[in-house]
Amino acid sequence: SEISNRIAGASRDIPGGDTGGRSVSRVRSLGLARTAEEVAAIEVRAFPDGRRLTVGEVAEVAEAWNEDQPRVWFDGHPAVELIVKRATTADALETAQAADRFLHGFVPALPSGIVVHRYDESAELIDQRIDLLVRNGIGGLVIVLVVLFVFLNARTAIWVAAGIPAALLAAMALAWALGHAINMVILFGTILAIGLVVDDAIVVAEHAETRARRGDDPLQAAMEGARRMAGPVFSSSLTTIAAFLPLILIGGIIGQIIREIPIVVVLALLASLVECFLVLPGHLRHSLAASAAAAEGRASRFRRRFDSGFRRFREGPFRRMVARALVHRYLVVALAVGLLFVSLGIAASGRIGFTFFPSVEPNNIFANLRMVPGTTREETLERLLQIERGAHATAEAFGNSGLLHTSLVLQGIERNQALSGLQRRDDTVGAVVVQLVDSDKRNVRTEAFVQAWRDHIGPLVGTDVLTVRSATAGPPGREIDVRLSGDSLDGLKAAAGRLKVLLASYPGVSAIGDNLAYGSREMQLRVKPAGRAMGFDIARAGSQLRSALQGDTALRFARGEEEVEVRVRQKEHTGGLDTLYLFGPNGMETPLSAVVEVTEASSFDVIRRERGRREVSVTAEVDETVTTGNVVLAALERDGLAEIAEEAGLGWRFAGKAEEQEETFTDMGVGAAIGLAGMFLVLAWIFGSYSRPVAVLSVVPLGFIGVALGHYFAGFDLTVLSIIGMIGLSGIVINDSIVLIVAIADREEEGKPALQAIEDGACDRFRAVMLTTLTTISGLLPLCFETSLQAQFLIPVALTIVVGLAVASFLILFVVPAMLAVGHDLRRLTMS
C-alpha cells in the first residue's frame, strides 16, 4: 500500500490557478506518469545520504492487457466483436445500409491478415420476411383479380380491383404519417385487410350490376347500388372497427407487437369507405354504360354463359337447399351448434395444440456453459473448445461442413440467450454461438441440429450447468419459467433440484436450469480478541488482505481512447493464508493467524428477491415439434409442483411467456366484451331490432368450426395470431350476414311472407356472399401454400380466415336463414 500511495501522490496533473495581472495565464503542474518507464522512475523513498529508491528498483513494472477481460474467437480465430444496434426510432434497413457504407471504406484500410465477417444480421432477416409478405400479397391480389373477372364484367372488375391497392396504399401512407414505420406487422395487417377492403367494393358493384340487369340505366344503377348498400357497408365497417380497435387495449410485449395491426386495418377500412362511395360510383357508371354498348362482344358471350349457368344453379339446386334448410330449421340450427361443440371439444382435448407466440425457424444456437466454482480460466476454455468441436462434428455428421459459423466467448455472457439469470463475469462462464446458414438453404432443421450437438459434445468434467438451445423470437421470456419463493436458500435450491428432475422427465423439454448458482467457497474472517487488543478491526484486516491477494489500484487515467489502470500487487502468492502478515497501527508486522479467525463456507453467487422474498427461477425450453409450453405447465401442476413447493414451505408461480400469456388473454377478454357490445349497438341501430343482431353475432362463434378443422387437418397449433385472424374472420362474416339480412328485409317490405322473403333474400345475396368469400380466400391462398420456413408462423392466420370463411359462408347461407325462421316462429308464438 505504501508503493501504491506514492504512485498515486507523485503521478498527477494539478491545476495551480491563474497568475493574475494584466496578462492572465493558467498554471498547471504536469506530473502524470503515462508509461511504464515513467511509473518505474517514481521515487518511493529518499535517504539522508541523497540516495533515491524508485518503483523500478523494488518492483517489476510492465504494461499488459487486462487478464480479466472477456476473449472472443470466431471460426477458431481470435476476434473482436462489434455489435451495431439501431436507435429506437431508427429504420433497421437504413441502419444496415449505413453499416455497409462504413465497411466499404473501412475494410480496405485494414492491415493484412485482418478479416471482417458479417455475423447475425437481423436486418437481412427482416428484409427477407418483408419480401416474403410482399410477394404473397401480390400473388393474392392477382388471384383476387381473376376471381373478380369471372364473377363481374371486365370493366366493373377493373374498377373494383383498382380500389384495393388504392385503399391499402392510402392506409400505409396514413400509418406512416402517424409515425409508424412500414414493417412486417404493418404489411401483415395490410394482407389481413385485403379481404375486408374488397368486400365493400364488391357489395356496391354487385348490387349496381344487379340493378343494371333489371333494366336501370347506368347512372341510376350506380347511384342505387351506392345508396342501397351504404347502410350495410357502413355498418359492417363499423362492426369490424369495433372488433379490431379493442386490440389496442392489450398491454405488455404482445400489445406492442400487434398494436399496429388494428391501426392499419381501421385506416384501410376508412380509406375503403372513401373510395367506395366517392370514387367507385362514377367509375361504375361508365363501366356499366360501356358494357351495355359492347353486349354483343366476345367477352359478353362468356359473361352470358357464366351468368346463365350461375343463375340456373342459384334458382335450382341452391334455392332447393335453402328451402329444405327452412323446413328443417331446428335441425339445421341444432347441427350447427353440435358442430361448434365438437370443434371446441377437439381443441379442449389437446388434439389441437396451443402455442402462445409461434417461433420462426431460427438460425442461431447458443451453448451456454457455467463451470463449478474455482475452475480456472484455462479449464473453462478447454471445455468451450470441446463444445465447439462438437458443433463441427455435428455439421460433418449431417454431411455439410460449411453449415455453420462459430463464435466462442470466454468469461461473461451479455446476450439475451444467456444462462438463466446469469449476470456475472468470471473465469467459470462462457458460450459458444453457432450460426447456421439460412433455414431455406439447408435440409437440417434447427432442433435436429440442437439434439445432435448435445450428443456430440459428450461428458464435460467440472460442469455446473450446460444449456444448448436455439434462439427464440417474439416476446422475451422463457417458454417454461417457474418461480419458487421463500426464506430458506437451501430449501429453494433443494426444491429447484426436484423441479428440474421432474421437468427432465417430460419429452421435448431441454435447457433446464436455475438462477440460484453456487459461488466460490468463501474464507470468512472474524477478528480475534487478541487482534482487537492489538488495534485491529475488520476493516483494517480486510483491506490489507485484499491488497495482498488482489493488489491496489494506484490510479486510472485516459490514454487515447483507452483507460489505463496502474495496479500494484505482489507476485503470485503460492502459500496459504497462514503465511501472510498484517501491519498493526504501530507499524509492527503480525501473522494473520494471530489476528483473525478464518472459517471456510460455501455460498450462493447471486440471491434475488421479488416482493420482499427470496426467489429462484427454474427455466426450460420446449421442442414445439414434440410438445408445447402449455402442455408442460399443465403437466407440472398435475404431477406435483404444488406438493414440491408445499413440502419446502415455498410459494410458486408461473412467469416468462406463461405470465405474458395470462396478461394478454385478460386484456383480450376485456377487449372482446367491449367489441361485442360495440358491434351489437351498431347492428341494433342499423336494423332497428334486437333480434336480428343476435342472429348476425351468433355466426361469429360458429366460425370457430372452420378454424378448428383447418388447424386440425393441417397439423398446426392455434396461436395468438390465430385469434387475431378470427377477429378478421368475424368482420367478414358479419359483413356477409348484414348484406343477407338487408336483402331479406327488402323482400319483406315488398309484402312477401316471412319464409318466402328469407328464401328469396338468400338467393339474391348468394352471388355477393360467394364473391366476397372467394376473393378473401384468394387473397390469402398463396400464404397457405408458402413453403418458406420463415412464413410458417403466419400460416395459422391464413388458415383461420381461409378455412374458417369457407365454413362460415356455408353457415351464413343456410344457418342464418334457419335462425331467422326460428326467430319468426318465436315472435309468432309470443304474439299468439
mmCIF file of C-alpha atoms in Angstrom, residues 340 696-706 730:
data_model
loop_
_atom_site.group_PDB
_atom_site.id
_atom_site.type_symbol
_atom_site.label_atom_id
_atom_site.label_comp_id
_atom_site.label_asym_id
_atom_site.label_seq_id
_atom_site.Cartn_x
_atom_site.Cartn_y
_atom_site.Cartn_z
ATOM 1 C CA LEU A 340 -69.439 -25.982 -32.661
ATOM 2 C CA VAL A 696 -75.746 -11.940 -37.000
ATOM 3 C CA LEU A 697 -73.470 -12.212 -33.959
ATOM 4 C CA SER A 698 -74.347 -15.883 -33.420
ATOM 5 C CA VAL A 699 -72.489 -16.702 -36.639
ATOM 6 C CA VAL A 700 -69.224 -15.369 -35.148
ATOM 7 C CA PRO A 701 -68.621 -18.274 -32.701
ATOM 8 C CA LEU A 702 -69.781 -20.729 -35.384
ATOM 9 C CA GLY A 703 -66.816 -19.551 -37.450
ATOM 10 C CA PHE A 704 -64.602 -21.438 -34.976
ATOM 11 C CA ILE A 705 -65.799 -24.684 -36.577
ATOM 12 C CA GLY A 706 -63.774 -23.974 -39.701
ATOM 13 C CA SER A 730 -65.640 -12.164 -37.685
#
